[in-house]
PDB file of C-alpha atoms in Angstrom:
ATOM      1  CA  MET D  30      -4.971  14.667  72.063  1.00  0.00           C
ATOM      2  CA  LYS D  31      -5.587  10.922  71.847  1.00  0.00           C
ATOM      3  CA  ILE D  32      -8.559  11.430  69.706  1.00  0.00           C
ATOM      4  CA  LYS D  33      -6.639  13.795  67.397  1.00  0.00           C
ATOM      5  CA  LYS D  34      -3.918  11.216  66.894  1.00  0.00           C
ATOM      6  CA  LEU D  35      -6.491   8.503  66.240  1.00  0.00           C
ATOM      7  CA  ALA D  36      -8.235  10.627  63.702  1.00  0.00           C
ATOM      8  CA  ILE D  37      -4.958  11.438  61.889  1.00  0.00           C
ATOM      9  CA  LEU D  38      -3.981   7.736  61.981  1.00  0.00           C
ATOM     10  CA  SER D  39      -7.411   6.667  60.564  1.00  0.00           C
ATOM     11  CA  LEU D  40      -7.138   9.340  57.763  1.00  0.00           C
ATOM     12  CA  CYS D  41      -3.620   8.061  56.876  1.00  0.00           C
ATOM     13  CA  VAL D  42      -4.779   4.479  56.735  1.00  0.00           C
ATOM     14  CA  ALA D  43      -7.782   5.370  54.561  1.00  0.00           C
ATOM     15  CA  LEU D  44      -5.515   7.352  52.270  1.00  0.00           C
ATOM     16  CA  LEU D  45      -2.928   4.528  51.981  1.00  0.00           C
ATOM     17  CA  ILE D  46      -5.774   1.947  51.249  1.00  0.00           C
ATOM     18  CA  THR D  47      -7.038   4.268  48.439  1.00  0.00           C
ATOM     19  CA  ILE D  48      -3.684   4.783  46.930  1.00  0.00           C
ATOM     20  CA  PHE D  49      -2.629   1.112  47.044  1.00  0.00           C
ATOM     21  CA  SER D  50      -5.903  -0.257  45.819  1.00  0.00           C
ATOM     22  CA  GLY D  51      -5.607   1.958  42.748  1.00  0.00           C
ATOM     23  CA  CYS D  52      -2.093   0.556  42.042  1.00  0.00           C
ATOM     24  CA  SER D  53      -3.225  -3.084  42.174  1.00  0.00           C
ATOM     25  CA  SER D  54      -6.259  -2.737  39.898  1.00  0.00           C
ATOM     26  CA  THR D  55      -5.786  -3.904  36.276  1.00  0.00           C
ATOM     27  CA  PRO D  56      -6.849  -1.534  33.463  1.00  0.00           C
ATOM     28  CA  THR D  57      -9.769  -2.542  31.400  1.00  0.00           C
ATOM     29  CA  SER D  58      -8.602  -0.756  28.306  1.00  0.00           C
ATOM     30  CA  THR D  59      -5.390   0.804  27.158  1.00  0.00           C
ATOM     31  CA  GLY D  60      -7.237   3.591  25.381  1.00  0.00           C
ATOM     32  CA  ASN D  61      -5.801   2.653  22.036  1.00  0.00           C
ATOM     33  CA  ASP D  62      -8.176  -0.269  21.253  1.00  0.00           C
ATOM     34  CA  SER D  63     -10.944   1.963  19.960  1.00  0.00           C
ATOM     35  CA  ASN D  64      -8.688   3.982  17.686  1.00  0.00           C
ATOM     36  CA  THR D  65      -6.729   1.024  16.186  1.00  0.00           C
ATOM     37  CA  THR D  66      -7.520   0.331  12.541  1.00  0.00           C
ATOM     38  CA  LYS D  67      -6.275  -2.907  11.083  1.00  0.00           C
ATOM     39  CA  LYS D  68      -4.581  -2.483   7.677  1.00  0.00           C
ATOM     40  CA  GLN D  69      -6.408  -4.360   4.987  1.00  0.00           C
ATOM     41  CA  ILE D  70      -4.885  -6.340   2.182  1.00  0.00           C
ATOM     42  CA  PRO D  71      -4.925  -3.910  -0.843  1.00  0.00           C
ATOM     43  CA  ASP D  72      -7.106  -4.704  -3.861  1.00  0.00           C
ATOM     44  CA  LEU D  73      -4.924  -3.911  -6.792  1.00  0.00           C
ATOM     45  CA  THR D  74      -7.391  -4.887  -9.466  1.00  0.00           C
ATOM     46  CA  GLY D  75      -8.754  -2.136 -11.731  1.00  0.00           C
ATOM     47  CA  GLU D  76      -7.530   0.719 -13.827  1.00  0.00           C
ATOM     48  CA  TRP D  77      -4.294   2.586 -13.161  1.00  0.00           C
ATOM     49  CA  LYS D  78      -2.897   5.786 -14.716  1.00  0.00           C
ATOM     50  CA  GLN D  79       0.603   7.251 -14.708  1.00  0.00           C
ATOM     51  CA  GLU D  80       0.952  10.157 -12.256  1.00  0.00           C
ATOM     52  CA  ASN D  81       4.455  11.185 -13.121  1.00  0.00           C
ATOM     53  CA  SER D  82       4.159  11.720 -16.866  1.00  0.00           C
ATOM     54  CA  LYS D  83       5.648  14.879 -18.285  1.00  0.00           C
ATOM     55  CA  SER D  84       2.684  15.198 -20.736  1.00  0.00           C
ATOM     56  CA  ALA D  85      -1.009  15.415 -20.022  1.00  0.00           C
ATOM     57  CA  ASP D  86      -1.846  13.543 -23.276  1.00  0.00           C
ATOM     58  CA  SER D  87       0.892  10.952 -23.342  1.00  0.00           C
ATOM     59  CA  TYR D  88       1.282   8.515 -20.393  1.00  0.00           C
ATOM     60  CA  GLN D  89       1.144   4.868 -19.400  1.00  0.00           C
ATOM     61  CA  ALA D  90      -1.994   3.126 -18.103  1.00  0.00           C
ATOM     62  CA  ALA D  91      -2.465  -0.322 -16.672  1.00  0.00           C
ATOM     63  CA  THR D  92      -5.291  -2.729 -16.072  1.00  0.00           C
ATOM     64  CA  ILE D  93      -5.044  -5.468 -13.445  1.00  0.00           C
ATOM     65  CA  SER D  94      -7.626  -8.175 -13.842  1.00  0.00           C
ATOM     66  CA  GLY D  95      -7.592 -11.661 -12.449  1.00  0.00           C
ATOM     67  CA  ASP D  96      -4.005 -12.906 -12.611  1.00  0.00           C
ATOM     68  CA  THR D  97      -2.840 -10.519 -15.365  1.00  0.00           C
ATOM     69  CA  ILE D  98      -1.502  -6.973 -15.710  1.00  0.00           C
ATOM     70  CA  THR D  99      -1.645  -5.178 -19.045  1.00  0.00           C
ATOM     71  CA  ILE D 100       0.209  -1.933 -19.509  1.00  0.00           C
ATOM     72  CA  TYR D 101      -0.159   0.496 -22.494  1.00  0.00           C
ATOM     73  CA  TRP D 102       1.553   3.514 -23.813  1.00  0.00           C
ATOM     74  CA  VAL D 103      -1.330   6.009 -24.261  1.00  0.00           C
ATOM     75  CA  SER D 104      -1.162   9.017 -26.499  1.00  0.00           C
ATOM     76  CA  ASP D 105      -3.449  11.463 -28.319  1.00  0.00           C
ATOM     77  CA  LYS D 106      -5.270  12.281 -25.134  1.00  0.00           C
ATOM     78  CA  GLY D 107      -6.273   8.638 -24.758  1.00  0.00           C
ATOM     79  CA  ASP D 108      -7.293   8.047 -28.380  1.00  0.00           C
ATOM     80  CA  THR D 109      -4.212   5.838 -29.091  1.00  0.00           C
ATOM     81  CA  LYS D 110      -3.104   2.838 -27.102  1.00  0.00           C
ATOM     82  CA  SER D 111      -0.068   0.632 -27.748  1.00  0.00           C
ATOM     83  CA  LEU D 112       0.783  -2.463 -25.797  1.00  0.00           C
ATOM     84  CA  TYR D 113       3.825  -2.202 -23.575  1.00  0.00           C
ATOM     85  CA  TRP D 114       3.487  -5.149 -21.194  1.00  0.00           C
ATOM     86  CA  ALA D 115       1.176  -8.154 -20.794  1.00  0.00           C
ATOM     87  CA  GLY D 116       2.186 -10.331 -17.847  1.00  0.00           C
ATOM     88  CA  SER D 117       1.370 -12.126 -14.698  1.00  0.00           C
ATOM     89  CA  PHE D 118      -0.042 -10.600 -11.617  1.00  0.00           C
ATOM     90  CA  ASP D 119       0.305 -12.102  -8.115  1.00  0.00           C
ATOM     91  CA  ALA D 120      -2.158 -10.461  -5.656  1.00  0.00           C
ATOM     92  CA  PRO D 121      -0.811  -9.571  -2.237  1.00  0.00           C
ATOM     93  CA  THR D 122      -1.816 -11.891   0.636  1.00  0.00           C
ATOM     94  CA  THR D 123      -0.839  -9.484   3.443  1.00  0.00           C
ATOM     95  CA  ALA D 124      -1.155  -5.783   4.153  1.00  0.00           C
ATOM     96  CA  ASP D 125       2.660  -5.447   4.337  1.00  0.00           C
ATOM     97  CA  GLU D 126       4.135  -2.603   2.245  1.00  0.00           C
ATOM     98  CA  PRO D 127       6.039  -2.336   0.034  1.00  0.00           C
ATOM     99  CA  TYR D 128       4.633  -5.315  -1.935  1.00  0.00           C
ATOM    100  CA  SER D 129       6.482  -6.531  -5.015  1.00  0.00           C
ATOM    101  CA  TRP D 130       6.035  -9.250  -7.486  1.00  0.00           C
ATOM    102  CA  THR D 131       7.878 -10.451 -10.513  1.00  0.00           C
ATOM    103  CA  SER D 132       5.579 -10.235 -13.506  1.00  0.00           C
ATOM    104  CA  LYS D 133       6.328 -12.791 -16.275  1.00  0.00           C
ATOM    105  CA  ASN D 134       5.948 -11.413 -19.847  1.00  0.00           C
ATOM    106  CA  ASP D 135       3.337 -13.130 -22.004  1.00  0.00           C
ATOM    107  CA  HIS D 136       5.338 -13.071 -25.194  1.00  0.00           C
ATOM    108  CA  SER D 137       2.433 -14.522 -27.151  1.00  0.00           C
ATOM    109  CA  LYS D 138       0.776 -11.071 -26.766  1.00  0.00           C
ATOM    110  CA  THR D 139       3.922  -8.811 -26.790  1.00  0.00           C
ATOM    111  CA  LYS D 140       5.974 -10.310 -29.563  1.00  0.00           C
ATOM    112  CA  SER D 141       4.113  -8.573 -32.353  1.00  0.00           C
ATOM    113  CA  ALA D 142       3.561  -5.295 -30.455  1.00  0.00           C
ATOM    114  CA  LEU D 143       6.016  -2.681 -31.829  1.00  0.00           C
ATOM    115  CA  LEU D 144       6.324  -0.657 -28.560  1.00  0.00           C
ATOM    116  CA  ALA D 145       6.258  -3.628 -26.150  1.00  0.00           C
ATOM    117  CA  SER D 146       8.939  -4.635 -23.745  1.00  0.00           C
ATOM    118  CA  SER D 147      10.945  -7.630 -24.711  1.00  0.00           C
ATOM    119  CA  ASP D 148      11.996  -8.311 -21.128  1.00  0.00           C
ATOM    120  CA  ASP D 149      11.187 -11.705 -19.800  1.00  0.00           C
ATOM    121  CA  THR D 150      10.245 -10.295 -16.316  1.00  0.00           C
ATOM    122  CA  LYS D 151       9.419  -6.989 -14.700  1.00  0.00           C
ATOM    123  CA  THR D 152       9.487  -6.233 -11.028  1.00  0.00           C
ATOM    124  CA  ILE D 153       6.415  -4.187 -10.028  1.00  0.00           C
ATOM    125  CA  THR D 154       6.079  -2.605  -6.564  1.00  0.00           C
ATOM    126  CA  TYR D 155       3.048  -1.341  -4.702  1.00  0.00           C
ATOM    127  CA  GLN D 156       3.386   1.155  -1.842  1.00  0.00           C
ATOM    128  CA  ASN D 157       1.273   3.903  -0.438  1.00  0.00           C
ATOM    129  CA  GLY D 158      -1.375   3.582  -3.312  1.00  0.00           C
ATOM    130  CA  VAL D 159       1.188   3.677  -6.108  1.00  0.00           C
ATOM    131  CA  LEU D 160       2.367   0.984  -8.514  1.00  0.00           C
ATOM    132  CA  SER D 161       5.880   1.471  -9.768  1.00  0.00           C
ATOM    133  CA  TYR D 162       8.272  -0.162 -12.261  1.00  0.00           C
ATOM    134  CA  GLU D 163      11.048   0.676 -14.652  1.00  0.00           C
ATOM    135  CA  ALA D 164      10.226   1.269 -18.281  1.00  0.00           C
ATOM    136  CA  SER D 165      12.826   1.624 -21.061  1.00  0.00           C
ATOM    137  CA  ALA D 166      12.366   3.029 -24.576  1.00  0.00           C
ATOM    138  CA  MET D 167      15.011   4.215 -27.003  1.00  0.00           C
ATOM    139  CA  GLY D 168      17.829   3.769 -24.518  1.00  0.00           C
ATOM    140  CA  THR D 169      16.225   5.769 -21.712  1.00  0.00           C
ATOM    141  CA  THR D 170      14.928   4.163 -18.481  1.00  0.00           C
ATOM    142  CA  THR D 171      12.482   5.876 -16.180  1.00  0.00           C
ATOM    143  CA  THR D 172      10.520   4.811 -13.111  1.00  0.00           C
ATOM    144  CA  VAL D 173       6.828   4.911 -13.954  1.00  0.00           C
ATOM    145  CA  LYS D 174       4.406   5.567 -11.103  1.00  0.00           C
ATOM    146  CA  LEU D 175       0.767   4.693 -11.525  1.00  0.00           C
ATOM    147  CA  LYS D 176      -2.193   5.684  -9.323  1.00  0.00           C
ATOM    148  CA  LYS D 177      -5.445   3.701  -9.131  1.00  0.00           C
ATOM    149  CA  GLN D 178      -8.317   5.438 -10.968  1.00  0.00           C
TER     150      GLN D 178
END
């Protein structure tokens, strides 16, 4: 009987040591480290094309290069381009979205363009791979959405 009690007591002590030593150990990994991808600052330079145009052969297209953004009205399936906006571009410095900047119109380029905006500034926003801004023509304002090509 004494041996049986001693065996049970030894088993309980061994079990408690195993349980409590597991509680005090520190984890070496949370399991999320290998799957975590760090968002990168988006590169907005390049060619952009309107994705919400109501016509396949008439849309807006933009080019971002250096510190400028140039936006055109495009028609005739791409054969005709008319300047809409020539302005400043401020590249994002973080990966935070949405990212917006106030583009300043380069009136020396837009003043003689018949279809160009006469606004002094235009707020342009980047979010989820899309550039968006408001464009007005003949009393109608629409939100233009451009996707990188």
